[in-house]
mmCIF file of C-alpha atoms in Angstrom:
data_model
loop_
_atom_site.group_PDB
_atom_site.id
_atom_site.type_symbol
_atom_site.label_atom_id
_atom_site.label_comp_id
_atom_site.label_asym_id
_atom_site.label_seq_id
_atom_site.Cartn_x
_atom_site.Cartn_y
_atom_site.Cartn_z
ATOM 1 C CA UNK A 1 -2.067 -7.127 -40.680
ATOM 2 C CA UNK A 2 1.015 -6.863 -38.762
ATOM 3 C CA UNK A 3 2.664 -9.694 -37.137
ATOM 4 C CA UNK A 4 2.441 -8.334 -33.513
ATOM 5 C CA UNK A 5 -1.222 -8.161 -33.616
ATOM 6 C CA UNK A 6 -1.667 -11.944 -35.286
ATOM 7 C CA UNK A 7 0.395 -13.136 -32.644
ATOM 8 C CA UNK A 8 -1.356 -11.432 -30.017
ATOM 9 C CA UNK A 9 -4.966 -12.248 -31.287
ATOM 10 C CA UNK A 10 -3.858 -16.073 -31.718
ATOM 11 C CA UNK A 11 -2.379 -16.249 -28.416
ATOM 12 C CA UNK A 12 -5.462 -14.918 -27.146
ATOM 13 C CA UNK A 13 -7.959 -17.318 -29.370
ATOM 14 C CA UNK A 14 -5.666 -19.960 -27.880
ATOM 15 C CA UNK A 15 -6.114 -19.253 -24.061
ATOM 16 C CA UNK A 16 -9.616 -18.626 -24.567
ATOM 17 C CA UNK A 17 -10.109 -21.997 -26.146
ATOM 18 C CA UNK A 18 -7.642 -24.069 -23.454
ATOM 19 C CA UNK A 19 -9.682 -22.042 -20.777
ATOM 20 C CA UNK A 20 -13.013 -23.398 -22.043
ATOM 21 C CA UNK A 21 -11.572 -27.232 -22.725
ATOM 22 C CA UNK A 22 -10.203 -26.743 -18.900
ATOM 23 C CA UNK A 23 -13.181 -25.710 -17.402
ATOM 24 C CA UNK A 24 -14.999 -28.806 -18.730
ATOM 25 C CA UNK A 25 -12.865 -31.063 -16.444
ATOM 26 C CA UNK A 26 -13.387 -28.569 -13.506
ATOM 27 C CA UNK A 27 -10.342 -26.395 -13.812
ATOM 28 C CA UNK A 28 -11.124 -22.548 -13.779
ATOM 29 C CA UNK A 29 -8.989 -20.281 -15.527
ATOM 30 C CA UNK A 30 -11.149 -17.188 -15.645
ATOM 31 C CA UNK A 31 -9.480 -14.808 -13.017
ATOM 32 C CA UNK A 32 -6.042 -15.780 -14.936
ATOM 33 C CA UNK A 33 -7.425 -14.729 -18.167
ATOM 34 C CA UNK A 34 -7.880 -11.212 -17.148
ATOM 35 C CA UNK A 35 -4.732 -11.033 -15.459
ATOM 36 C CA UNK A 36 -3.012 -11.934 -18.575
ATOM 37 C CA UNK A 37 -4.959 -9.763 -20.826
ATOM 38 C CA UNK A 38 -4.496 -6.917 -18.718
ATOM 39 C CA UNK A 39 -0.711 -7.303 -18.230
ATOM 40 C CA UNK A 40 -0.228 -7.840 -22.048
ATOM 41 C CA UNK A 41 -2.057 -4.347 -22.656
ATOM 42 C CA UNK A 42 -0.038 -3.019 -19.893
ATOM 43 C CA UNK A 43 3.156 -3.929 -21.827
ATOM 44 C CA UNK A 44 1.712 -3.092 -25.066
ATOM 45 C CA UNK A 45 1.253 0.607 -24.270
ATOM 46 C CA UNK A 46 4.471 0.814 -22.135
ATOM 47 C CA UNK A 47 6.416 -0.368 -25.153
ATOM 48 C CA UNK A 48 4.471 2.064 -27.380
ATOM 49 C CA UNK A 49 5.300 4.799 -25.207
ATOM 50 C CA UNK A 50 8.957 4.037 -24.554
ATOM 51 C CA UNK A 51 9.364 3.664 -28.782
ATOM 52 C CA UNK A 52 7.707 7.513 -29.264
ATOM 53 C CA UNK A 53 9.018 8.822 -26.026
ATOM 54 C CA UNK A 54 5.881 10.549 -25.433
ATOM 55 C CA UNK A 55 2.380 9.854 -24.099
ATOM 56 C CA UNK A 56 -0.334 9.602 -26.886
ATOM 57 C CA UNK A 57 -4.037 9.216 -26.686
ATOM 58 C CA UNK A 58 -4.074 5.824 -27.860
ATOM 59 C CA UNK A 59 -1.071 4.753 -25.142
ATOM 60 C CA UNK A 60 -2.732 6.144 -22.524
ATOM 61 C CA UNK A 61 -6.217 4.228 -23.948
ATOM 62 C CA UNK A 62 -4.300 1.284 -23.819
ATOM 63 C CA UNK A 63 -2.625 1.353 -20.270
ATOM 64 C CA UNK A 64 -5.746 2.149 -18.737
ATOM 65 C CA UNK A 65 -7.556 -0.573 -20.288
ATOM 66 C CA UNK A 66 -4.841 -2.859 -19.006
ATOM 67 C CA UNK A 67 -5.230 -1.190 -15.559
ATOM 68 C CA UNK A 68 -8.698 -2.333 -15.529
ATOM 69 C CA UNK A 69 -8.583 -5.460 -16.667
ATOM 70 C CA UNK A 70 -5.533 -6.602 -14.660
ATOM 71 C CA UNK A 71 -7.407 -5.016 -11.275
ATOM 72 C CA UNK A 72 -11.084 -6.125 -12.168
ATOM 73 C CA UNK A 73 -12.455 -2.825 -13.154
ATOM 74 C CA UNK A 74 -13.481 0.226 -11.239
ATOM 75 C CA UNK A 75 -14.296 -1.927 -8.043
ATOM 76 C CA UNK A 76 -10.825 -3.743 -8.109
ATOM 77 C CA UNK A 77 -8.885 -0.458 -8.334
ATOM 78 C CA UNK A 78 -11.153 1.323 -5.750
ATOM 79 C CA UNK A 79 -10.555 -2.273 -3.393
ATOM 80 C CA UNK A 80 -7.134 -1.989 -4.317
ATOM 81 C CA UNK A 81 -6.774 2.072 -3.176
ATOM 82 C CA UNK A 82 -8.717 1.073 0.081
ATOM 83 C CA UNK A 83 -6.482 -1.825 0.930
ATOM 84 C CA UNK A 84 -3.372 -0.128 0.617
ATOM 85 C CA UNK A 85 -5.149 2.899 2.404
ATOM 86 C CA UNK A 86 -5.756 0.673 5.487
ATOM 87 C CA UNK A 87 -2.368 -1.042 5.382
ATOM 88 C CA UNK A 88 -0.698 2.439 5.431
ATOM 89 C CA UNK A 89 -3.023 3.165 8.375
ATOM 90 C CA UNK A 90 -2.093 0.256 10.282
ATOM 91 C CA UNK A 91 1.561 0.616 9.805
ATOM 92 C CA UNK A 92 1.418 4.239 10.990
ATOM 93 C CA UNK A 93 -0.696 3.395 14.057
ATOM 94 C CA UNK A 94 1.953 0.579 14.853
ATOM 95 C CA UNK A 95 4.924 2.647 14.211
ATOM 96 C CA UNK A 96 3.707 5.683 15.662
ATOM 97 C CA UNK A 97 2.736 3.766 19.157
ATOM 98 C CA UNK A 98 5.986 2.623 19.436
ATOM 99 C CA UNK A 99 7.405 6.110 18.938
ATOM 100 C CA UNK A 100 4.994 7.707 21.440
ATOM 101 C CA UNK A 101 6.094 4.601 24.031
ATOM 102 C CA UNK A 102 9.607 5.432 23.838
ATOM 103 C CA UNK A 103 9.292 9.065 24.306
ATOM 104 C CA UNK A 104 7.012 8.636 27.050
ATOM 105 C CA UNK A 105 9.269 5.872 28.629
ATOM 106 C CA UNK A 106 11.958 8.370 28.397
ATOM 107 C CA UNK A 107 9.815 11.246 29.981
ATOM 108 C CA UNK A 108 8.512 9.410 32.740
ATOM 109 C CA UNK A 109 12.266 7.973 33.859
ATOM 110 C CA UNK A 110 13.427 11.715 34.015
ATOM 111 C CA UNK A 111 10.369 12.838 36.072
ATOM 112 C CA UNK A 112 11.053 9.971 38.507
ATOM 113 C CA UNK A 113 14.743 10.757 38.729
ATOM 114 C CA UNK A 114 14.214 14.655 39.107
ATOM 115 C CA UNK A 115 11.495 14.601 41.122
ATOM 116 C CA UNK A 116 9.987 12.281 43.909
ATOM 117 C CA UNK A 117 6.466 11.460 44.538
ATOM 118 C CA UNK A 118 7.193 12.742 48.140
ATOM 119 C CA UNK A 119 8.753 15.826 47.618
ATOM 120 C CA UNK A 120 5.494 17.771 47.735
ATOM 121 C CA UNK A 121 4.721 16.334 51.293
ATOM 122 C CA UNK A 122 8.461 16.836 52.283
ATOM 123 C CA UNK A 123 7.894 20.496 51.269
ATOM 124 C CA UNK A 124 4.347 20.841 53.008
ATOM 125 C CA UNK A 125 5.544 19.031 56.291
ATOM 126 C CA UNK A 126 9.006 21.606 56.336
ATOM 127 C CA UNK A 127 6.614 24.664 55.871
ATOM 128 C CA UNK A 128 4.451 23.681 58.748
ATOM 129 C CA UNK A 129 7.470 22.818 60.833
ATOM 130 C CA UNK A 130 8.745 26.373 60.053
ATOM 131 C CA UNK A 131 5.746 28.198 61.795
#
């Protein structure tokens, strides 16, 4: 076997054993396990891509598995996408509201300067006085 696979397998076994021992003491590392394995698969897939400078089927599978493990499966990825969508929507609401308020204030101020509320009443009064 290649040395990289032996080292990765050994580190995986050590982490699983350490997780079991720590869980007996009340320290749970279950979520950390998926994150570490997923991130290492992402790194491994990225380095394979950089070595060959092309996407292969195995590289895509390794990176896809890493993404799935890092974000907790398909549900985690969908939750991530929904969360990002909500963050973007909220940001746009806040950003858009400020710009619209500033635009409204400028138009409102211009309308006050150019035309008074009493202008139609004055015009009507002048029209009646001319008769």
